[in-house]
Amino acid sequence: MKAGHFAKSIRLENVRKSYGSQIVLDDLNLHVEPGEFVSMLGPSGSGKTTVLNLVAGFDDPDAGSVLLDGGNMTGIAPEHRNIGVVFQNYSLFPHMSVAENIEFPLRMRGVSKAERREAVGKALSLVALDGFGDRKPEQLSGGQQQRVAIARAVVFNPDVLLMDEPLGALDRRLRGDLQLEIKTLHEELGVTIIYVTHDQEEALSMSDRVVVFNKGRVEQEGKPREVYRRPATLFVADFLGDSLSISAMASGDSVTLRELNTEVASSGHGLQGPVRLLWRSDQVSLAGANDPGDRILTMPATVETVAYAGTITRMRVKTSTGDIGVIEAAEDSEFAAGDAIVLALDLDKASLLPADEDNR
Ligand code: ADP
């Protein structure tokens, strides 16, 4: 991460926001470093767009503050915040050409004609649309229109760039291309980016840090690998991908798998009572002929469904303890529903989570 010249930090402190009787953000605290690319990931309705609206100034918090480089933004109109915004639906001005669309924020800021022309030219090449300036938005594909919207959002060197599901309307292939382009643009400009998505792959692959939202609260935040490999809750584990987890009891420093009558030494977890031991689907292997060793738990299971997924095969399995999860097998494996298998679970790779069934 390289913070650009204009990049600024964003801080939300004890922010509350309700619509009517519905609490949308509940005492939210969030910090984004200058030049950082942070994704807000979470199910629909968890409050992500509301955060963007508060940062952009389209709405005000009921309590708490939004700070830009330490300065309180309360009462400052959106057009005076020097923040670029990209929405899912492009929202280009249909009657204006591509160049006029990109030029618009510069006009609003009273930038001279010569400077505008130069900045628009640079922005067009930044999004690989040189030569498209005279077209109307309707003459462009969805992906090209979104590139124009991105150029318009960065042409005035914003302190922060907010992106709300910017690739949500595009097909999968195009989304992949634009993900890489946005990542490159972030590296080139060094601008602070807050990116909203409900697509976990997008959040994991693009960001410096991922903030997982659940019901208006931050459920977990961290580097993509941390939240993926070390989810703090079952909600995060489920939201970020497939896994297998089994129930256990924590007491003192040990975790006991009751059904298996096995005790697992596991110090420093600080949990008591019902817990779950969780493995990502790629961390579960099938037991082989070799002695598995004392840190590998072998567990019989039944294959319930098999789904071929190109590079791998995904299998839903039910363990002898009655737990259900998804594991990965080789692309060419020939398992079928009903097959009996034996899983090899590496205790050193397990995440230990509170059982917390209500929050799944
Ligand atoms: P997300 O972006 O995570 O999908 P939002 O922040 O858009 O979530 O919405 C969170 C909740 O706030 C939703 O239940 C939504 O219906 C409600 N909400 C958002 N904006 C408004 C509004 N202007 N008026 C009333 N309710 C709203």
Coordinates of C-alpha atoms and ligand atoms in Angstrom, one line a residue:
M1 CA 0.0 0.0 0.0
K2 CA 1.4 3.3 -1.1
A3 CA -0.5 6.4 0.1
G4 CA -0.8 9.0 -2.6
H5 CA -0.2 12.7 -2.2
F6 CA -4.0 13.4 -1.8
A7 CA -4.9 10.4 0.3
K8 CA -6.6 11.0 3.6
S9 CA -7.7 8.9 6.5
I10 CA -11.4 8.3 7.4
R11 CA -12.6 7.6 10.9
L12 CA -16.1 6.8 12.1
E13 CA -16.4 7.2 15.9
N14 CA -19.4 5.7 17.8
V15 CA -21.7 6.3 14.9
R16 CA -25.4 5.6 15.3
K17 CA -28.0 5.7 12.5
S18 CA -31.6 4.7 12.6
Y19 CA -34.4 5.0 10.1
G20 CA -37.7 5.2 12.0
S21 CA -37.5 2.5 14.6
Q22 CA -34.9 0.5 12.7
I23 CA -31.3 0.8 14.1
V24 CA -29.1 0.6 11.0
L25 CA -25.7 1.3 12.5
D26 CA -25.2 0.6 16.1
D27 CA -22.2 2.4 17.7
L28 CA -20.0 1.8 14.8
N29 CA -16.2 2.4 14.9
L30 CA -14.1 2.2 11.8
H31 CA -10.7 3.5 10.8
V32 CA -9.3 3.6 7.3
E33 CA -5.6 4.7 6.8
P34 CA -4.5 7.1 4.1
G35 CA -4.1 5.2 0.9
E36 CA -5.7 2.0 2.3
F37 CA -8.1 -0.1 0.2
V38 CA -10.8 -1.3 2.6
S39 CA -13.7 -3.4 1.6
M40 CA -17.0 -3.5 3.5
L41 CA -18.4 -6.9 3.1
G42 CA -21.8 -8.2 4.4
P43 CA -25.2 -9.3 3.5
S44 CA -27.8 -7.0 2.0
G45 CA -29.2 -4.6 4.6
S46 CA -26.2 -4.9 7.0
G47 CA -25.5 -1.1 6.8
K48 CA -22.7 -0.9 4.3
T49 CA -24.2 1.7 2.0
T50 CA -25.3 3.7 5.0
V51 CA -21.7 4.0 6.0
L52 CA -20.8 5.3 2.5
N53 CA -23.6 7.8 2.6
L54 CA -22.4 9.2 5.9
V55 CA -18.8 9.5 4.6
A56 CA -19.9 11.1 1.4
G57 CA -22.2 13.5 3.3
F58 CA -25.5 12.3 1.6
D59 CA -26.8 11.7 5.2
D60 CA -25.8 12.6 8.7
P61 CA -25.3 10.3 11.7
D62 CA -27.8 10.5 14.6
A63 CA -24.8 10.4 17.0
G64 CA -21.1 10.0 16.7
S65 CA -18.7 11.6 14.2
V66 CA -17.2 11.1 10.8
L67 CA -13.7 12.4 10.6
L68 CA -11.6 13.1 7.5
D69 CA -7.9 13.3 8.4
G70 CA -9.0 14.1 11.9
G71 CA -11.4 16.9 10.9
N72 CA -15.1 16.5 11.8
M73 CA -17.2 16.5 8.6
T74 CA -20.6 17.1 10.3
G75 CA -22.5 19.8 8.4
I76 CA -20.1 19.8 5.4
A77 CA -22.0 19.4 2.2
P78 CA -21.0 16.5 -0.1
E79 CA -19.7 18.8 -2.8
H80 CA -17.3 20.4 -0.3
R81 CA -15.9 17.0 0.9
N82 CA -13.6 16.3 -2.0
I83 CA -14.7 12.7 -2.1
G84 CA -15.3 10.7 -5.3
V85 CA -18.2 8.3 -5.5
V86 CA -18.9 5.4 -7.9
F87 CA -22.3 3.7 -7.8
Q88 CA -23.5 0.4 -9.1
N89 CA -25.8 2.0 -11.8
Y90 CA -23.0 4.2 -13.4
S91 CA -25.3 7.3 -13.0
L92 CA -23.7 9.1 -16.0
F93 CA -25.4 12.2 -17.4
P94 CA -27.0 10.7 -20.6
H95 CA -27.2 14.0 -22.6
M96 CA -23.5 14.7 -22.0
S97 CA -20.6 13.2 -23.9
V98 CA -18.1 11.0 -22.1
A99 CA -15.6 13.9 -21.9
E100 CA -18.3 16.3 -20.6
N101 CA -19.2 13.7 -18.0
I102 CA -15.7 13.4 -16.8
E103 CA -15.2 17.2 -17.0
F104 CA -18.3 18.0 -14.9
P105 CA -16.7 17.8 -11.4
L106 CA -13.9 20.1 -12.6
R107 CA -16.4 22.6 -14.0
M108 CA -18.2 22.6 -10.6
R109 CA -14.9 23.4 -8.9
G110 CA -14.1 26.3 -11.3
V111 CA -11.1 24.7 -12.9
S112 CA -9.8 26.5 -16.0
K113 CA -10.6 25.2 -19.5
A114 CA -6.9 24.3 -20.3
E115 CA -6.5 22.4 -17.0
R116 CA -9.8 20.6 -17.5
R117 CA -8.8 19.4 -21.0
E118 CA -5.6 18.0 -19.7
A119 CA -7.2 16.3 -16.6
V120 CA -9.9 14.7 -18.8
G121 CA -7.3 13.4 -21.2
K122 CA -5.4 11.8 -18.3
A123 CA -8.5 10.4 -16.7
L124 CA -9.6 8.9 -20.1
S125 CA -6.3 7.1 -20.5
L126 CA -6.2 6.0 -16.9
V127 CA -9.4 4.0 -17.6
A128 CA -8.2 2.9 -21.1
L129 CA -10.8 4.9 -23.0
D130 CA -8.6 7.2 -25.0
G131 CA -10.5 8.3 -28.1
F132 CA -14.0 7.7 -26.6
G133 CA -14.4 11.3 -25.3
D134 CA -17.0 12.3 -28.0
R135 CA -19.3 9.4 -27.5
K136 CA -22.5 9.5 -25.6
P137 CA -22.9 7.0 -22.6
E138 CA -25.6 5.1 -24.5
Q139 CA -23.0 4.2 -27.2
L140 CA -20.8 2.4 -24.6
S141 CA -21.0 -1.1 -23.0
G142 CA -21.8 -1.4 -19.3
G143 CA -18.1 -2.0 -18.5
Q144 CA -17.1 1.1 -20.5
Q145 CA -19.8 3.2 -18.8
Q146 CA -18.5 2.2 -15.4
R147 CA -15.0 3.1 -16.5
V148 CA -16.3 6.6 -17.4
A149 CA -17.9 6.8 -13.9
I150 CA -14.6 5.9 -12.3
A151 CA -12.8 8.5 -14.4
R152 CA -15.3 11.1 -13.3
A153 CA -14.8 10.1 -9.7
V154 CA -11.0 10.5 -9.7
V155 CA -10.5 13.3 -12.2
F156 CA -10.4 16.0 -9.4
N157 CA -7.9 14.1 -7.2
P158 CA -10.3 13.2 -4.5
D159 CA -9.1 12.6 -0.9
V160 CA -11.1 9.4 -0.8
L161 CA -12.9 7.2 -3.4
L162 CA -16.1 5.5 -2.3
M163 CA -17.4 2.6 -4.5
D164 CA -20.8 1.1 -3.9
E165 CA -21.0 -2.3 -5.6
P166 CA -19.5 -0.8 -8.7
L167 CA -19.3 -4.1 -10.5
G168 CA -22.6 -5.5 -9.4
A169 CA -24.3 -5.0 -12.8
L170 CA -21.6 -6.6 -14.9
D171 CA -21.2 -10.2 -15.9
R172 CA -18.6 -12.4 -14.2
R173 CA -15.9 -12.1 -16.8
L174 CA -16.0 -8.4 -17.1
R175 CA -16.2 -8.1 -13.3
G176 CA -12.9 -10.0 -13.1
D177 CA -11.2 -7.6 -15.6
L178 CA -12.5 -4.5 -13.9
Q179 CA -11.4 -5.8 -10.4
L180 CA -7.9 -5.9 -11.7
E181 CA -8.2 -2.5 -13.3
I182 CA -9.5 -0.9 -10.1
K183 CA -6.7 -2.5 -8.1
T184 CA -4.1 -1.1 -10.6
L185 CA -5.8 2.3 -10.4
H186 CA -5.5 2.2 -6.6
E187 CA -1.8 1.4 -6.9
E188 CA -1.2 4.2 -9.4
L189 CA -3.2 6.9 -7.6
G190 CA -2.6 5.8 -4.0
V191 CA -6.1 7.1 -3.1
T192 CA -7.9 5.9 0.0
I193 CA -10.7 3.5 -1.2
I194 CA -13.8 2.3 0.7
Y195 CA -15.4 -0.4 -1.4
V196 CA -18.8 -1.9 -0.7
T197 CA -19.5 -5.4 -1.9
H198 CA -21.5 -8.5 -0.9
D199 CA -19.1 -10.7 -3.0
Q200 CA -16.6 -12.3 -0.7
E201 CA -14.1 -13.2 -3.5
E202 CA -14.1 -9.6 -4.7
A203 CA -13.4 -8.3 -1.2
L204 CA -10.7 -10.9 -0.5
S205 CA -8.9 -10.4 -3.8
M206 CA -9.0 -6.6 -4.0
S207 CA -8.5 -5.1 -0.6
D208 CA -5.7 -4.4 2.0
R209 CA -8.3 -5.0 4.7
V210 CA -11.8 -6.5 4.8
V211 CA -14.5 -5.3 7.3
V212 CA -17.3 -7.8 7.7
F213 CA -20.6 -6.3 8.6
N214 CA -23.5 -8.0 10.3
K215 CA -26.7 -6.2 11.3
G216 CA -25.1 -2.8 11.5
R217 CA -22.1 -3.9 13.5
V218 CA -18.5 -4.8 12.6
E219 CA -18.3 -8.6 13.0
Q220 CA -14.6 -8.8 12.2
E221 CA -12.0 -6.8 10.4
G222 CA -8.5 -7.8 9.2
K223 CA -6.3 -8.6 6.3
P224 CA -8.1 -10.9 3.7
R225 CA -6.1 -13.9 4.7
E226 CA -6.7 -13.4 8.4
V227 CA -10.5 -13.1 8.1
Y228 CA -10.6 -16.0 5.7
R229 CA -8.3 -18.4 7.6
R230 CA -9.0 -17.2 11.1
P231 CA -12.7 -16.2 11.2
A232 CA -13.7 -15.0 14.7
T233 CA -17.3 -16.1 14.4
L234 CA -19.4 -18.6 12.6
F235 CA -21.1 -15.8 10.8
V236 CA -17.8 -14.6 9.3
A237 CA -16.7 -18.2 8.5
D238 CA -20.0 -18.9 6.7
F239 CA -20.0 -15.6 4.8
L240 CA -16.5 -15.9 3.5
G241 CA -16.6 -19.4 2.1
D242 CA -17.1 -23.1 2.7
S243 CA -16.0 -24.9 5.8
L244 CA -16.5 -27.9 8.0
S245 CA -17.0 -27.4 11.7
I246 CA -17.6 -29.8 14.6
S247 CA -19.0 -29.1 18.0
A248 CA -16.8 -29.3 21.1
M249 CA -16.5 -28.1 24.7
A250 CA -13.9 -25.7 25.9
S251 CA -12.8 -25.7 29.5
G252 CA -9.6 -24.2 30.9
D253 CA -6.9 -24.8 28.3
S254 CA -8.4 -27.8 26.8
V255 CA -11.1 -28.5 24.2
T256 CA -13.0 -31.8 24.4
L257 CA -14.7 -33.4 21.5
R258 CA -17.4 -35.2 23.4
E259 CA -18.7 -37.6 20.9
L260 CA -15.2 -38.8 20.1
N261 CA -14.1 -38.8 23.7
T262 CA -10.9 -36.9 22.7
E263 CA -9.2 -34.1 24.5
V264 CA -7.4 -31.5 22.4
A265 CA -4.7 -29.4 24.1
S266 CA -5.2 -25.8 22.9
S267 CA -3.9 -23.1 25.1
G268 CA -4.8 -19.4 25.3
H269 CA -8.1 -19.5 23.5
G270 CA -10.0 -17.9 26.4
L271 CA -13.3 -19.6 25.5
Q272 CA -15.5 -21.6 27.9
G273 CA -18.4 -23.9 27.1
P274 CA -19.8 -24.8 23.7
V275 CA -17.4 -24.1 20.8
R276 CA -16.8 -25.2 17.3
L277 CA -13.6 -26.4 15.7
L278 CA -13.6 -25.2 12.1
W279 CA -11.5 -26.0 9.0
R280 CA -11.8 -24.3 5.6
S281 CA -12.9 -26.8 2.9
D282 CA -9.4 -27.0 1.4
Q283 CA -7.9 -27.9 4.9
V284 CA -9.8 -31.1 5.2
S285 CA -8.1 -34.2 3.7
L286 CA -9.1 -37.8 3.3
A287 CA -7.4 -40.2 5.6
G288 CA -4.8 -42.3 3.8
A289 CA -3.2 -45.7 4.7
N290 CA -0.4 -44.0 6.8
D291 CA -0.5 -43.5 10.5
P292 CA -2.2 -40.1 10.8
G293 CA -0.2 -39.0 13.9
D294 CA -1.5 -37.6 17.1
R295 CA -2.4 -34.1 15.9
I296 CA -4.6 -35.5 13.1
L297 CA -8.2 -36.4 14.0
T298 CA -9.7 -39.1 11.8
M299 CA -13.5 -39.0 11.5
P300 CA -15.9 -41.1 9.5
A301 CA -18.3 -39.2 7.3
T302 CA -20.8 -39.8 4.5
V303 CA -20.8 -37.9 1.2
E304 CA -24.2 -36.1 0.7
T305 CA -23.7 -34.2 -2.5
V306 CA -21.0 -33.8 -5.0
A307 CA -20.5 -30.7 -7.2
Y308 CA -17.9 -30.5 -9.9
A309 CA -16.5 -26.9 -9.9
G310 CA -13.8 -27.0 -12.7
T311 CA -10.5 -26.8 -10.7
I312 CA -11.8 -28.9 -7.8
T313 CA -14.8 -31.0 -6.8
R314 CA -16.8 -29.7 -3.8
M315 CA -18.5 -32.3 -1.5
R316 CA -21.1 -31.7 1.2
V317 CA -20.4 -34.3 3.9
K318 CA -22.0 -35.4 7.1
T319 CA -19.6 -36.5 9.8
S320 CA -20.2 -39.3 12.3
T321 CA -20.8 -36.6 14.9
G322 CA -23.8 -35.3 12.8
D323 CA -22.0 -32.1 11.7
I324 CA -22.5 -31.0 8.1
G325 CA -19.9 -29.2 6.1
V326 CA -18.3 -28.7 2.7
I327 CA -14.9 -30.1 1.8
E328 CA -12.8 -30.0 -1.4
A329 CA -11.7 -33.1 -3.3
A330 CA -9.5 -33.4 -6.4
E331 CA -11.1 -32.3 -9.7
D332 CA -10.9 -35.9 -11.0
S333 CA -12.2 -37.6 -7.8
E334 CA -15.1 -40.0 -8.4
F335 CA -17.0 -39.8 -5.2
A336 CA -20.8 -40.1 -5.3
A337 CA -23.6 -39.3 -2.9
G338 CA -23.8 -42.1 -0.2
D339 CA -20.1 -43.0 -0.2
A340 CA -18.5 -43.6 3.2
I341 CA -15.2 -41.7 3.6
V342 CA -12.8 -41.0 6.5
L343 CA -11.7 -37.4 7.0
A344 CA -8.3 -36.3 8.3
L345 CA -8.6 -33.2 10.4
D346 CA -5.4 -31.4 11.4
L347 CA -6.0 -30.0 14.9
D348 CA -3.2 -27.5 14.4
K349 CA -5.1 -25.9 11.5
A350 CA -8.5 -25.6 13.2
S351 CA -10.0 -22.3 14.1
L352 CA -11.7 -22.3 17.5
L353 CA -14.9 -20.3 17.6
P354 CA -17.7 -19.6 20.0
A355 CA -20.7 -21.9 19.2
D356 CA -23.1 -19.0 19.1
E357 CA -25.8 -20.7 17.0
D358 CA -28.0 -17.6 16.9
N359 CA -25.6 -15.7 14.8
R360 CA -25.3 -18.0 11.8
Ligands
ADP1 P1 -26.4 -2.6 2.7 O1 -25.7 -1.6 1.9 O2 -25.5 -3.4 3.6 O3 -27.3 -3.5 1.8 P2 -28.0 -0.4 3.7 O4 -27.0 0.5 4.4 O5 -28.4 0.0 2.3 O6 -27.4 -1.9 3.7 O7 -29.3 -0.5 4.5 C1 -29.4 -0.9 5.8 C2 -30.8 -0.8 6.3 O8 -31.2 0.5 6.4 C3 -31.8 -1.6 5.4 O9 -32.7 -2.3 6.2 C4 -32.4 -0.5 4.6 O10 -33.8 -0.8 4.3 C5 -32.4 0.7 5.6 N1 -32.3 2.0 5.0 C6 -31.3 2.5 4.2 N2 -31.5 3.7 3.8 C7 -32.8 4.0 4.2 C8 -33.6 5.2 4.1 N3 -33.2 6.3 3.4 N4 -34.8 5.2 4.7 C9 -35.2 4.1 5.4 N5 -34.5 3.0 5.5 C10 -33.3 2.9 5.0

